[in-house]
Amino acid sequence: MAYKRTELTPEQIDGQLAVCAGIRARNKQSGKAPLAMVDTYGCQQNEADSERIRGYLAEMGYGFTDDETKADLVVINTCAIREHAEMRVLGNVGQLTHTKAKNPDQIIAVCGCMVQQEHMAEKLKKSYPIVDIVFGPHELWRFPELLLEQMTRKKRVFAVDDAPGTVYEGIPHARDSKVKAWLSIMYGCNNFCSYCVVPYVRGRERSRRPEEIIAEARQLVAEGYKEITLLGQNVNSYGKDLDEPMDFADLLRAINDIPGEFLIRFMTSHPKDATEKLFRTMAECEKCAHQLHLPVQSGNDRVLKAMNRHYDRAKYLEEVALARRYMPDLVLTTDIIVGFPGETPEEFEDTLSLVEQVRYDSMFTFIFSPRKGTPAAVMPDPYSRQEKQVWFDRLLDAANRISAEKHKEYEGKRLRVLVDGLSDGKGGNLSARTGGGRLVHLTGDPALIGQFVDVTITGSNTWALYGEL
Ligand code: 5AD
Ligand code: SF4
């Protein structure tokens, strides 16, 4: 599958920024400070996309609100990974009928992965007349132009053409946190796991150039960010499409070489492409968190093959052992799908036994959800939802028990953590993360937010650690 990467030119993004300036002038003329609400569903890539949308909106002079009744513009950034995510989005778009009835000038935009599916774009067109603008991930870079078109022509705008995708630079970000930053290193996915809609909605894998990524990382460090999370659907295939190919481990080392006190995290790694070089680099780079999200999806070889994952249980277990040899303190997390079409009770037991063997620090578990257009959606699926739910509950029980046991091992230890925000949970007013990414609640001066501090772990449960300064 030869895909020629296309990069947008700086002029194309500058053109959008000029449109932002035009909208800013328009908003100013209207005499009131306009407010926007951006509502985000789904994964970290979507969080990062929403920061770009907010970056554009800030250029247009919008302030931000979480209250849809006060918003002049509502942007809903959607997810398509499972049916549940789509139902939530549609429910919330439906709710906006009431706010729009009270404020007919309100503009409603729906974007992201869900709308990149033709049947969903059609559904919005036909059944949700309150929606004014619809655009997929490929069109995000020209959101200002789409908004201006809607504002001037007062017509509904749909921009959801299918495309392999582009690489772009220079869209401003309005970041959510002052401590932690997302940094997209690549877009799209080439893997076509048989259950997954991502390659269809986000297009082919394409990498940003290393010099752009390193410049952005330097800038983040200069602005005082203490944690940078590199994002891609499969970071281990970073750089394969570049004129001068570069691998992910080399990129990691280059970012590690940037002077300053900060942590590097990344996600997601596909087990088929994880290498010893990556684990060695992680171990050698002092700023790289000893944290690996390595989705296994299933512990059974037949199911893994049907999922088109390109590894088997033995290879996965070898990889985990190798990663732990390089980093004995590695925090390992995973994703698992229960009830893939045709998965038998015995095959599910293989997943459970893998989980007991690996002992993940935490797990994200899902019941299979058929996605239109994917091969798995048309595979025979003889087991009922109720049967799958029983398996799922067993898996969740195991995951929770193991997380609690692993957290218990931290008690009494002294750790360096990054204080990253205020906490509303019991056990303290501040939240922090360990090097491996475990959540710690503690009590202290909010001025510590953004600092690395030493804490003693005094308690724990399945979800978090409790610490004292
Ligand atoms: N059904 C259930 N879970 C899915 N995932 C991806 N597609 C599906 C689907 N159709 C899960 C995988 C992936 C995570 C992001 O979402 O476990 O790693
Ligand atoms: Fe989906 Fe597989 Fe790509 Fe992950 S690697 S986004 S599960 S197709």
XYZ file of C-alpha atoms and ligand atoms in Angstrom:
495
model
C 0.000 0.000 0.000
C 2.087 2.904 -1.253
C 1.016 6.130 0.352
C 2.750 9.334 -0.627
C 2.773 11.686 2.347
C 1.490 15.182 1.670
C 2.446 18.137 3.791
C 0.367 21.280 3.906
C 2.364 24.410 3.146
C 2.956 27.141 5.759
C 0.918 29.420 3.474
C -2.117 27.154 3.828
C -2.050 27.461 7.630
C -1.254 31.204 7.395
C -4.364 31.527 5.221
C -6.430 29.983 8.026
C -4.857 32.342 10.574
C -5.831 35.249 8.336
C -9.404 33.936 8.382
C -9.165 33.846 12.208
C -8.184 37.529 12.180
C -11.199 38.255 9.956
C -13.564 36.461 12.324
C -11.974 38.283 15.264
C -12.751 41.627 13.572
C -16.313 40.480 12.863
C -16.792 39.401 16.475
C -15.431 42.736 17.675
C -17.902 44.628 15.503
C -20.794 42.751 17.065
C -19.771 44.404 20.345
C -19.784 41.419 22.672
C -17.011 39.028 23.677
C -18.047 35.708 22.135
C -17.831 32.441 24.067
C -17.114 28.944 22.786
C -17.515 25.539 24.355
C -15.402 22.631 23.108
C -16.588 19.222 24.275
C -14.196 16.320 23.715
C -14.863 12.571 23.570
C -12.408 9.723 23.154
C -8.659 9.395 23.208
C -5.647 11.649 23.733
C -5.399 12.341 19.995
C -8.809 13.936 20.276
C -7.722 15.928 23.326
C -4.805 17.194 21.275
C -7.088 18.027 18.339
C -9.390 19.964 20.661
C -6.412 21.992 21.862
C -5.798 22.935 18.223
C -9.448 23.874 17.753
C -9.252 26.035 20.900
C -6.014 27.516 19.588
C -7.785 28.649 16.444
C -10.769 29.905 18.472
C -8.499 31.952 20.757
C -7.048 33.572 17.607
C -10.626 34.454 16.617
C -11.134 36.214 19.942
C -13.333 33.592 21.590
C -13.329 33.105 25.342
C -14.224 29.686 26.720
C -17.071 28.308 28.801
C -18.236 24.885 29.995
C -21.851 26.018 29.940
C -23.560 25.304 26.625
C -26.370 27.750 27.402
C -23.824 30.592 27.441
C -21.865 29.504 24.369
C -22.183 31.313 21.035
C -20.358 28.403 19.446
C -20.378 24.763 20.524
C -17.838 22.345 19.059
C -18.298 18.648 19.783
C -15.208 16.599 18.996
C -16.392 13.007 18.642
C -15.082 9.455 18.927
C -16.036 6.396 16.869
C -14.119 3.633 18.613
C -17.177 1.947 20.153
C -20.924 2.283 19.780
C -21.236 3.534 23.351
C -19.103 6.612 22.538
C -21.296 7.409 19.542
C -24.531 7.040 21.517
C -23.244 9.486 24.131
C -22.342 12.008 21.444
C -25.695 11.740 19.694
C -27.516 12.075 23.015
C -25.605 15.227 23.857
C -26.044 16.735 20.391
C -29.775 16.059 20.771
C -29.773 17.930 24.101
C -28.503 21.041 22.320
C -31.904 21.336 20.609
C -33.124 23.010 23.816
C -30.234 25.460 24.099
C -30.482 26.364 20.445
C -34.219 26.957 20.773
C -33.416 29.627 23.355
C -30.461 31.009 21.393
C -31.152 30.559 17.657
C -27.871 32.285 16.724
C -25.831 29.628 18.470
C -23.544 27.795 16.026
C -23.142 24.058 16.552
C -20.206 22.189 15.018
C -19.619 18.431 15.243
C -16.208 17.118 14.248
C -13.822 14.215 14.764
C -13.808 10.500 14.045
C -17.527 9.754 14.336
C -18.524 12.152 11.562
C -15.822 10.857 9.212
C -18.032 7.789 8.727
C -20.395 8.381 5.846
C -23.468 6.927 7.570
C -22.902 9.180 10.596
C -22.441 12.330 8.501
C -25.701 11.415 6.735
C -27.468 10.869 10.042
C -26.437 14.315 11.271
C -27.515 15.862 8.001
C -30.966 14.265 8.048
C -31.889 13.936 11.704
C -30.010 16.747 13.457
C -30.912 19.996 11.672
C -29.557 22.024 14.609
C -26.012 21.053 13.570
C -24.483 23.795 11.400
C -20.985 22.520 10.663
C -19.666 18.980 10.330
C -16.001 18.252 9.641
C -13.800 15.167 9.888
C -10.220 14.882 11.211
C -8.790 15.543 7.717
C -10.431 18.981 7.605
C -9.523 20.209 11.074
C -6.753 22.408 9.711
C -9.333 24.480 7.807
C -11.875 24.840 10.589
C -11.621 28.691 10.473
C -12.586 28.704 6.793
C -15.526 26.355 7.432
C -16.753 28.517 10.305
C -16.495 31.683 8.228
C -18.410 30.019 5.419
C -21.222 29.107 7.797
C -21.238 32.605 9.313
C -21.379 34.448 6.004
C -23.605 32.151 3.965
C -25.801 30.969 6.844
C -25.843 27.527 5.262
C -24.954 24.176 6.760
C -21.378 23.170 5.967
C -20.341 19.517 5.594
C -16.633 18.723 5.073
C -16.146 14.999 5.483
C -14.445 13.821 2.293
C -12.458 10.646 2.625
C -8.703 11.238 2.345
C -5.471 9.489 3.241
C -4.587 12.539 5.354
C -1.933 15.211 5.485
C 0.779 16.474 7.825
C 0.506 20.058 9.003
C 2.520 22.438 11.147
C 1.805 25.778 12.739
C -1.741 25.453 14.074
C -1.765 27.294 17.439
C -2.583 25.238 20.557
C -4.568 26.413 23.551
C -3.328 23.792 26.010
C -5.477 22.577 28.899
C -2.671 22.218 31.406
C 0.369 24.326 32.239
C 2.256 21.243 33.441
C 1.500 18.450 30.990
C 1.450 18.698 27.212
C 0.419 16.391 24.393
C 2.762 16.325 21.436
C 1.479 14.548 18.310
C 4.369 12.928 16.496
C 2.315 11.190 13.837
C -1.222 10.795 12.613
C -3.296 7.882 11.328
C -2.840 4.130 11.416
C -1.902 1.455 8.864
C -2.609 -1.635 10.897
C -6.213 -2.398 10.111
C -6.857 -4.541 13.163
C -10.035 -6.272 12.069
C -12.251 -4.701 14.771
C -10.964 -1.143 14.543
C -12.405 1.873 12.773
C -9.397 4.157 13.305
C -7.575 3.554 9.987
C -10.808 4.336 8.140
C -11.449 7.632 9.896
C -7.944 8.933 10.578
C -6.270 7.837 7.377
C -2.813 6.429 6.701
C 0.168 6.643 8.996
C 2.183 9.807 8.498
C 4.951 11.205 10.661
C 5.791 14.774 11.484
C 9.373 15.681 10.699
C 11.761 15.200 13.635
C 13.014 18.798 13.485
C 9.448 20.104 13.903
C 8.769 17.744 16.817
C 12.035 18.601 18.562
C 11.425 22.333 18.093
C 7.950 21.966 19.614
C 9.358 19.945 22.539
C 12.040 22.615 23.143
C 9.368 25.283 23.129
C 7.263 23.334 25.640
C 10.246 22.933 27.957
C 11.034 26.663 27.624
C 7.417 27.435 28.557
C 7.843 25.385 31.729
C 6.012 22.165 30.837
C 7.242 19.289 32.977
C 5.696 16.346 31.198
C 5.503 15.750 27.453
C 3.453 12.848 26.120
C 4.298 11.852 22.561
C 1.179 10.724 20.733
C 0.582 8.356 17.850
C -1.650 5.330 17.187
C 1.488 3.242 16.856
C 4.562 5.241 17.834
C 6.801 2.255 17.056
C 6.306 2.800 13.356
C 7.272 6.482 13.602
C 9.391 7.801 10.766
C 8.950 5.034 8.203
C 7.384 7.462 5.732
C 10.007 10.214 6.062
C 12.455 11.029 3.256
C 15.224 10.269 5.703
C 13.712 7.498 7.803
C 14.220 7.802 11.553
C 12.943 5.411 14.177
C 11.026 6.157 17.348
C 13.903 5.240 19.672
C 16.132 7.823 17.965
C 13.413 10.451 18.284
C 13.058 9.625 21.976
C 16.797 10.082 22.493
C 16.782 13.407 20.637
C 13.992 14.720 22.884
C 15.765 13.362 25.956
C 18.811 15.443 24.951
C 16.865 18.717 25.295
C 18.217 20.394 28.454
C 15.791 20.864 31.360
C 13.898 18.952 34.015
C 10.966 17.161 32.407
C 9.487 13.713 31.837
C 8.773 12.049 28.513
C 5.871 9.651 28.139
C 4.422 8.176 24.967
C 1.527 6.121 23.665
C 0.546 3.801 22.017
C 2.991 0.992 21.215
C 1.956 -1.877 18.990
C 3.499 -5.171 20.186
C 4.255 -6.206 16.612
C 6.724 -3.321 16.228
C 8.193 -2.880 19.730
C 11.948 -3.491 19.665
C 14.767 -4.206 22.078
C 16.306 -0.936 20.904
C 13.240 0.912 22.186
C 13.428 -0.722 25.631
C 17.185 -0.056 25.861
C 16.657 3.567 24.862
C 13.899 3.984 27.436
C 16.182 2.550 30.110
C 19.123 4.753 29.099
C 17.262 8.049 28.701
C 16.939 9.576 32.152
C 13.913 11.705 31.219
C 11.943 8.838 29.739
C 9.248 7.464 32.056
C 9.460 3.745 32.717
C 5.931 3.326 31.509
C 4.675 1.292 28.606
C 1.154 0.979 27.259
C 1.281 -2.244 25.255
C -2.220 -3.313 24.198
C -2.444 -7.103 24.014
C -6.181 -7.264 23.097
C -6.338 -11.058 23.660
C -4.264 -13.866 25.154
C -5.320 -16.435 22.569
C -3.421 -17.030 19.340
C -6.437 -17.825 17.174
C -8.209 -14.682 18.298
C -5.076 -12.558 17.818
C -4.843 -13.836 14.268
C -8.494 -13.101 13.591
C -7.873 -9.619 14.987
C -5.006 -9.183 12.464
C -2.566 -8.296 15.227
C 0.595 -9.929 13.754
C 1.986 -11.335 17.022
C 1.164 -14.299 19.201
C 0.987 -14.834 22.931
C 4.548 -16.164 23.147
C 6.042 -13.183 21.302
C 4.075 -10.765 23.468
C 5.242 -12.436 26.686
C 8.840 -12.388 25.477
C 8.547 -8.683 24.807
C 7.185 -8.006 28.276
C 10.021 -10.009 29.834
C 12.586 -8.127 27.761
C 11.126 -4.721 28.635
C 11.150 -5.659 32.326
C 14.738 -6.879 32.092
C 15.764 -3.386 30.912
C 13.411 -1.617 33.334
C 12.654 -3.676 36.467
C 10.439 -0.820 37.732
C 8.425 -0.663 34.479
C 4.763 0.295 34.835
C 2.902 -1.749 32.246
C -0.652 -1.144 31.066
C -2.780 -2.678 28.327
C -6.055 -2.745 26.398
C -8.167 -5.906 26.137
C -11.242 -6.712 24.078
C -13.637 -9.307 25.458
C -16.058 -11.159 23.204
C -14.400 -10.685 19.826
C -16.685 -12.479 17.302
C -16.415 -16.213 17.783
C -14.208 -16.023 20.883
C -15.013 -19.143 22.924
C -15.061 -19.494 26.714
C -11.763 -21.422 26.504
C -10.193 -18.659 24.408
C -11.323 -16.096 26.935
C -9.624 -18.171 29.675
C -6.356 -17.663 27.764
C -6.780 -13.906 28.109
C -7.444 -14.257 31.813
C -4.394 -16.457 32.303
C -2.222 -13.981 30.386
C -3.423 -11.211 32.669
C -2.550 -13.277 35.756
C 0.847 -14.013 34.249
C 1.757 -10.474 33.201
C 0.157 -8.645 36.147
C -0.545 -5.270 34.579
C -0.433 -2.135 36.699
C -3.716 -1.164 35.105
C -5.880 -2.279 32.213
C -8.467 -0.801 29.882
C -11.064 -3.459 29.139
C -13.798 -3.346 26.515
C -16.579 -5.549 25.236
C -16.343 -5.938 21.467
C -18.433 -3.387 19.631
C -19.083 -3.987 15.901
C -17.933 -1.023 13.782
C -19.512 -0.585 10.382
C -17.094 -1.239 7.526
C -14.595 -3.280 9.555
C -14.078 -7.004 8.819
C -15.017 -8.055 12.373
C -18.412 -6.388 12.102
C -19.574 -9.099 9.677
C -17.952 -12.100 11.387
C -20.301 -14.655 12.968
C -20.769 -13.675 16.608
C -22.519 -16.567 18.376
C -22.085 -15.536 22.020
C -24.650 -13.280 23.625
C -24.007 -9.929 25.217
C -24.934 -11.428 28.607
C -22.331 -14.186 28.267
C -19.703 -11.630 27.289
C -20.660 -9.481 30.248
C -19.932 -12.383 32.616
C -16.447 -12.773 31.103
C -15.918 -9.034 31.197
C -16.807 -8.857 34.895
C -14.358 -11.644 35.688
C -11.631 -9.841 33.786
C -12.376 -6.575 35.521
C -12.281 -8.268 38.927
C -8.857 -9.694 38.116
C -7.621 -6.343 36.800
C -8.811 -4.480 39.890
C -7.378 -7.037 42.286
C -3.971 -6.976 40.565
C -3.896 -3.158 40.433
C -4.652 -3.012 44.160
C -1.940 -5.575 44.910
C 0.596 -3.700 42.813
C -0.344 -0.406 44.442
C 0.056 -1.998 47.894
C 3.718 -2.679 47.033
C 4.308 1.089 46.886
C 3.289 1.611 50.522
C 6.134 2.801 52.708
C 8.259 3.729 49.694
C 9.622 7.184 48.979
C 9.099 8.372 45.411
C 9.687 11.395 43.231
C 6.387 12.552 41.762
C 5.255 15.413 39.554
C 2.482 17.487 41.134
C 0.169 18.124 38.193
C -3.019 19.700 39.508
C -5.701 20.054 42.127
C -7.466 16.947 43.297
C -11.119 16.736 44.199
C -10.823 13.227 45.606
C -10.431 12.182 49.213
C -6.854 11.944 50.416
C -5.577 15.401 49.619
C -5.973 18.599 47.676
C -3.255 17.865 45.107
C -2.836 15.215 42.449
C 0.500 13.958 41.251
C 1.928 11.200 39.061
C 4.785 8.838 39.719
C 7.476 8.360 37.075
C 5.511 5.331 35.886
C 2.326 7.387 35.659
C 0.460 6.129 38.768
C -1.912 8.646 40.333
C -0.977 9.950 43.808
C -3.206 12.084 46.038
C -1.466 14.282 48.585
C -1.951 17.363 50.730
C 0.204 20.424 50.165
C 0.563 23.977 48.950
C -1.023 24.466 45.478
C 2.153 26.406 44.614
C 3.766 22.964 44.238
C 1.777 22.341 41.035
C 4.326 21.918 38.280
C 7.104 20.763 40.600
C 8.776 17.430 41.206
C 8.600 16.536 44.917
C 9.491 13.538 47.091
C 6.609 11.794 48.818
C 6.198 8.800 51.094
C 3.377 6.515 50.050
C 1.109 5.940 53.042
C -1.899 4.201 51.512
C -3.386 2.846 48.306
C -6.345 1.246 46.577
C -7.114 -0.090 43.087
C -7.113 3.331 41.478
C -4.618 5.497 43.326
C -1.809 5.921 45.826
C -1.918 8.260 48.831
C 1.225 10.113 49.772
C 2.746 12.558 52.228
C 5.297 15.198 51.404
N -14.735 -2.805 20.122
C -14.223 -2.783 21.367
N -13.038 -2.234 21.674
C -12.334 -1.669 20.672
N -11.137 -1.045 20.656
C -10.877 -0.652 19.398
N -11.887 -0.999 18.594
C -12.803 -1.640 19.361
C -14.053 -2.244 19.091
N -14.579 -2.278 17.867
C -10.290 -0.914 21.842
C -8.944 -1.588 21.637
C -8.013 -0.421 21.467
C -8.667 0.613 22.340
C -8.232 2.014 22.069
O -10.028 0.470 22.073
O -8.634 -2.306 22.807
O -6.687 -0.706 21.875
Fe -6.955 0.518 15.733
Fe -5.122 -1.463 15.583
Fe -4.566 1.006 14.574
Fe -4.734 0.655 17.250
S -3.207 -0.304 15.867
S -5.671 2.333 16.030
S -6.339 -0.903 17.425
S -6.132 -0.409 13.832
